[in-house]
C-alpha cells in the first residue's frame, strides 16, 4: 500500500532501505510542478538550489516528490551502491524523509551528450496547491532487465510501470520518457505507444542516455505534471 508523506502532500511507493520510492502521486487538491534546471547542477549544488527554489515558492522541502539525475558515465555495481549511500545521506540532511522512508521518486541516467562529469540534478518535481481533472504523479525510472531480447525488455518495463501506476491509482496521461541509445524506434510504436491509448498523441520524450549501471541500455519513466518550469541556477 502507498505510504503518505503528509508534510509533502503526496503518497508514495516506499520500501525500507531503498534510496528512492517507486513513484509518487499528489494528494487531492494538489498538483505537481516539473522544474528542469537550465543546466544540470552537481548534486550538492543542485539540492541547495532546489531547496532555495522551494523556499521562494513557499513550499517545504518535503514537497519534492521526484528527482531526475544525470551521471557522467554508467557506474559499476559497487560504484552505484557507493553513490546511493551518499545520496541517501544528503536527502536525510535536508529533511526529505517520511516515517523513516525516502519518499521521492528518482530517475538516474548517464547522458551520452551532456558535459556532466559528476552526479548532478537535472530536474525536480514538487507538489503545489491546485489540481486538474486527473491526479498528478511521477514514477521512478524502470531500467531494462538482463538478459532478454529488446521486445521482452520493453514489455517487462511497461508491465512494471503499469503495476506501480495501478498501486497509486493513476493512468497513462502525459509524458513518457525513454532513455536509450539503441535503434528501438520501430518496436517502441508496437510495444510502448500502442499501450497508451489517447495519451500516445504526446509521443515519447527521448533522451540519448543509459541507465546508471554498466551493461544496461534502456530506461523508461512517466509523469503527469500541471506546470513545467526552467530553473536558472
XYZ file of N, CA, C and O in Angstrom, residues 90-180:
364
model
N 22.504 12.711 1.915
C 22.174 14.084 1.506
C 20.679 14.362 1.665
O 20.281 15.423 2.146
N 19.845 13.405 1.247
C 18.404 13.619 1.385
C 18.001 13.693 2.851
O 17.151 14.501 3.230
N 18.604 12.847 3.673
C 18.306 12.905 5.102
C 18.740 14.241 5.694
O 18.046 14.792 6.555
N 19.862 14.772 5.225
C 20.375 16.025 5.786
C 19.470 17.208 5.475
O 19.439 18.181 6.235
N 18.725 17.151 4.351
C 17.819 18.263 4.042
C 16.396 17.991 4.545
O 15.501 18.821 4.359
N 16.191 16.816 5.153
C 14.892 16.523 5.753
C 13.889 15.875 4.839
O 12.696 15.832 5.158
N 14.342 15.332 3.700
C 13.403 14.709 2.761
C 13.233 13.232 3.122
O 13.691 12.326 2.415
N 12.549 13.005 4.255
C 12.291 11.671 4.792
C 10.859 11.664 5.312
O 10.373 12.669 5.837
N 10.177 10.546 5.152
C 8.804 10.406 5.647
C 8.691 9.074 6.392
O 8.814 8.016 5.765
N 8.523 9.142 7.701
C 8.405 7.937 8.526
C 9.555 6.984 8.293
O 9.383 5.763 8.192
N 10.756 7.528 8.185
C 11.948 6.715 8.020
C 12.196 6.232 6.609
O 13.181 5.533 6.356
N 11.340 6.593 5.652
C 11.484 6.155 4.271
C 11.872 7.330 3.382
O 11.577 8.488 3.692
N 12.529 7.028 2.275
C 12.852 8.050 1.277
C 11.679 8.125 0.296
O 11.449 7.190 -0.469
N 10.900 9.222 0.325
C 9.641 9.260 -0.426
C 9.750 9.693 -1.875
O 8.852 9.426 -2.673
N 10.822 10.378 -2.257
C 10.908 10.950 -3.602
C 11.252 9.883 -4.636
O 12.142 9.049 -4.424
N 10.562 9.911 -5.763
C 10.903 9.048 -6.893
C 12.229 9.515 -7.497
O 12.707 10.618 -7.206
N 12.815 8.665 -8.370
C 14.103 9.052 -8.962
C 14.319 8.377 -10.309
O 14.054 7.186 -10.465
N 14.770 9.169 -11.267
C 15.343 8.650 -12.498
C 16.788 9.103 -12.530
O 17.078 10.277 -12.301
N 17.700 8.178 -12.788
C 19.131 8.465 -12.722
C 19.780 7.818 -13.939
O 19.831 6.590 -14.038
N 20.242 8.627 -14.891
C 20.797 8.078 -16.132
C 22.094 8.783 -16.509
O 22.376 9.889 -16.037
N 22.866 8.115 -17.353
C 24.119 8.675 -17.858
C 23.876 9.209 -19.271
O 23.699 8.438 -20.206
N 23.850 10.516 -19.392
C 23.583 11.142 -20.695
C 24.792 11.001 -21.609
O 25.935 11.214 -21.193
N 24.554 10.632 -22.864
C 25.636 10.461 -23.828
C 26.275 11.795 -24.207
O 27.471 11.876 -24.422
N 25.458 12.849 -24.316
C 25.942 14.159 -24.762
C 25.496 15.199 -23.745
O 24.467 15.829 -23.910
N 26.273 15.394 -22.692
C 25.783 16.245 -21.611
C 26.820 17.186 -21.036
O 26.479 18.238 -20.521
N 28.074 16.831 -21.091
C 29.078 17.618 -20.401
C 29.068 17.417 -18.901
O 29.780 18.107 -18.173
N 28.252 16.470 -18.414
C 28.186 16.189 -16.973
C 29.359 15.305 -16.588
O 29.572 14.241 -17.184
N 30.131 15.733 -15.608
C 31.305 14.969 -15.185
C 31.146 14.363 -13.796
O 32.001 13.602 -13.355
N 30.049 14.679 -13.109
C 29.793 14.152 -11.768
C 28.286 14.062 -11.569
O 27.520 14.657 -12.318
N 27.827 13.273 -10.577
C 26.381 13.170 -10.339
C 25.752 14.547 -10.184
O 26.235 15.383 -9.414
N 24.675 14.790 -10.932
C 24.080 16.119 -10.998
C 22.561 16.037 -10.984
O 21.977 15.016 -11.347
N 21.940 17.137 -10.563
C 20.479 17.250 -10.557
C 20.048 17.892 -11.876
O 20.451 19.011 -12.187
N 19.241 17.185 -12.640
C 18.715 17.686 -13.903
C 17.354 18.349 -13.711
O 17.066 19.385 -14.314
N 16.492 17.755 -12.867
C 15.141 18.280 -12.680
C 14.597 17.834 -11.324
O 15.057 16.845 -10.747
N 13.618 18.579 -10.831
C 12.881 18.201 -9.620
C 11.389 18.289 -9.918
O 10.963 19.022 -10.813
N 10.611 17.525 -9.185
C 9.156 17.549 -9.287
C 8.619 17.749 -7.874
O 9.000 17.014 -6.961
N 7.745 18.747 -7.699
C 7.268 19.039 -6.354
C 5.786 19.419 -6.373
O 5.250 19.869 -7.383
N 5.151 19.222 -5.232
C 3.716 19.479 -5.126
C 3.433 20.948 -4.827
O 4.212 21.631 -4.154
N 2.296 21.405 -5.331
C 1.797 22.754 -5.056
C 0.278 22.672 -4.935
O -0.352 21.783 -5.513
N -0.329 23.592 -4.182
C -1.794 23.612 -4.136
C -2.373 23.814 -5.534
O -1.832 24.563 -6.348
N -3.436 23.120 -5.817
C -4.068 23.219 -7.124
C -4.594 21.852 -7.521
O -4.653 20.936 -6.716
N -4.934 21.687 -8.736
C -5.431 20.399 -9.174
C -6.018 20.468 -10.562
O -6.339 21.539 -11.077
N -6.109 19.290 -11.179
C -6.695 19.160 -12.510
C -7.746 18.062 -12.452
O -8.093 17.565 -11.377
N -8.229 17.657 -13.592
C -9.259 16.618 -13.626
C -8.689 15.235 -13.365
O -9.429 14.277 -13.176
N -7.369 15.117 -13.340
C -6.712 13.845 -13.070
C -5.565 14.074 -12.095
O -5.017 15.178 -12.020
N -5.157 13.053 -11.357
C -4.093 13.241 -10.369
C -2.730 13.441 -11.029
O -2.449 12.885 -12.098
N -1.898 14.236 -10.382
C -0.531 14.452 -10.835
C 0.368 13.394 -10.203
O 0.192 13.036 -9.036
N 1.355 12.903 -10.971
C 2.213 11.854 -10.437
C 3.566 11.876 -11.133
O 3.742 12.484 -12.193
N 4.528 11.186 -10.511
C 5.843 10.991 -11.101
C 6.297 9.580 -10.730
O 6.135 9.151 -9.591
N 6.823 8.841 -11.710
C 7.300 7.488 -11.494
C 8.817 7.429 -11.597
O 9.411 8.124 -12.431
N 9.429 6.582 -10.772
C 10.864 6.344 -10.912
C 11.143 5.615 -12.211
O 10.313 4.846 -12.710
N 12.333 5.838 -12.756
C 12.713 5.156 -13.975
C 12.825 3.653 -13.772
O 13.292 3.184 -12.731
N 12.381 2.911 -14.754
C 12.486 1.451 -14.750
C 13.520 1.050 -15.793
O 13.303 1.278 -16.992
N 14.661 0.457 -15.390
C 15.656 0.020 -16.373
C 15.304 -1.340 -16.949
O 14.424 -2.043 -16.446
N 15.997 -1.684 -17.998
C 15.822 -2.997 -18.602
C 16.279 -4.099 -17.644
O 17.004 -3.845 -16.676
N 15.846 -5.308 -17.928
C 16.315 -6.480 -17.208
C 17.158 -7.314 -18.151
O 16.811 -7.499 -19.300
N 18.249 -7.814 -17.657
C 19.137 -8.663 -18.450
C 19.058 -10.095 -17.932
O 18.916 -10.320 -16.729
N 19.259 -11.118 -18.803
C 19.323 -10.991 -20.261
C 17.930 -11.107 -20.853
O 17.081 -11.796 -20.310
N 17.711 -10.449 -21.953
C 16.416 -10.538 -22.632
C 16.541 -9.867 -23.985
O 17.400 -9.002 -24.195
N 15.681 -10.261 -24.923
C 15.654 -9.566 -26.188
C 14.925 -8.245 -26.005
O 14.219 -8.025 -25.011
N 15.082 -7.339 -26.958
C 14.551 -5.982 -26.825
C 13.041 -5.983 -26.643
O 12.498 -5.234 -25.820
N 12.358 -6.823 -27.403
C 10.906 -6.877 -27.303
C 10.459 -7.282 -25.904
O 9.579 -6.658 -25.300
N 11.094 -8.298 -25.346
C 10.745 -8.754 -24.000
C 11.080 -7.707 -22.950
O 10.336 -7.513 -21.978
N 12.204 -7.016 -23.149
C 12.596 -5.984 -22.191
C 11.558 -4.875 -22.125
O 11.156 -4.441 -21.044
N 11.122 -4.380 -23.292
C 10.144 -3.293 -23.313
C 8.828 -3.732 -22.688
O 8.210 -2.974 -21.937
N 8.416 -4.949 -22.980
C 7.174 -5.459 -22.402
C 7.276 -5.521 -20.884
O 6.351 -5.115 -20.165
N 8.405 -6.009 -20.368
C 8.603 -6.108 -18.920
C 8.647 -4.734 -18.265
O 8.049 -4.510 -17.206
N 9.332 -3.785 -18.894
C 9.441 -2.438 -18.337
C 8.076 -1.774 -18.263
O 7.724 -1.141 -17.262
N 7.289 -1.915 -19.324
C 5.956 -1.322 -19.330
C 5.050 -1.995 -18.308
O 4.224 -1.342 -17.659
N 5.203 -3.302 -18.118
C 4.403 -4.010 -17.125
C 4.729 -3.496 -15.721
O 3.835 -3.296 -14.890
N 6.019 -3.280 -15.445
C 6.419 -2.775 -14.133
C 5.846 -1.385 -13.881
O 5.296 -1.103 -12.810
N 5.965 -0.495 -14.879
C 5.418 0.856 -14.724
C 3.907 0.817 -14.544
O 3.356 1.517 -13.686
N 3.224 0.015 -15.321
C 1.768 -0.079 -15.220
C 1.355 -0.579 -13.843
O 0.368 -0.102 -13.265
N 2.106 -1.543 -13.286
C 1.793 -2.054 -11.962
C 1.934 -0.994 -10.890
O 1.080 -0.868 -10.000
N 3.006 -0.218 -10.958
C 3.207 0.860 -9.980
C 2.099 1.907 -10.099
O 1.581 2.397 -9.091
N 1.751 2.245 -11.327
C 0.707 3.242 -11.543
C -0.627 2.741 -10.998
O -1.402 3.501 -10.424
N -0.876 1.447 -11.166
C -2.097 0.876 -10.620
C -2.141 0.976 -9.110
O -3.195 1.250 -8.526
N -1.004 0.763 -8.453
C -0.945 0.871 -6.995
C -1.269 2.286 -6.528
O -1.856 2.479 -5.456
N -0.877 3.272 -7.323
C -1.124 4.671 -6.953
C -2.441 5.200 -7.497
O -2.823 6.332 -7.223
N -3.136 4.405 -8.289
C -4.434 4.828 -8.796
C -4.365 5.863 -9.894
O -5.244 6.723 -10.007
N -3.328 5.797 -10.736
C -3.185 6.737 -11.840
C -3.111 5.954 -13.144
O -2.974 4.733 -13.152
N -3.193 6.665 -14.270
C -3.185 6.006 -15.572
C -2.324 6.793 -16.543
O -1.911 7.922 -16.268
N -2.063 6.183 -17.706
C -1.253 6.837 -18.725
C -1.952 8.110 -19.208
O -3.034 8.055 -19.731
N -1.287 9.255 -19.024
C -1.903 10.514 -19.419
C -0.938 11.431 -20.160
O -1.263 11.976 -21.200
N 0.244 11.624 -19.598
C 1.108 12.681 -20.121
C 2.450 12.154 -20.620
O 2.484 11.226 -21.406
N 3.530 12.721 -20.132
C 4.846 12.485 -20.712
C 5.418 11.131 -20.314
O 5.545 10.823 -19.129
N 5.763 10.337 -21.322
C 6.557 9.140 -21.098
C 7.928 9.422 -21.672
O 8.057 9.952 -22.780
N 8.973 9.101 -20.914
C 10.330 9.465 -21.308
C 11.166 8.202 -21.470
O 11.195 7.350 -20.585
N 11.851 8.109 -22.586
C 12.707 6.975 -22.886
C 14.160 7.396 -22.801
O 14.545 8.442 -23.330
N 14.973 6.563 -22.170
C 16.409 6.790 -22.086
C 17.087 5.596 -22.736
O 16.951 4.458 -22.269
N 17.802 5.812 -23.839
C 18.456 4.722 -24.541
C 19.264 5.242 -25.699
O 19.152 6.412 -26.080
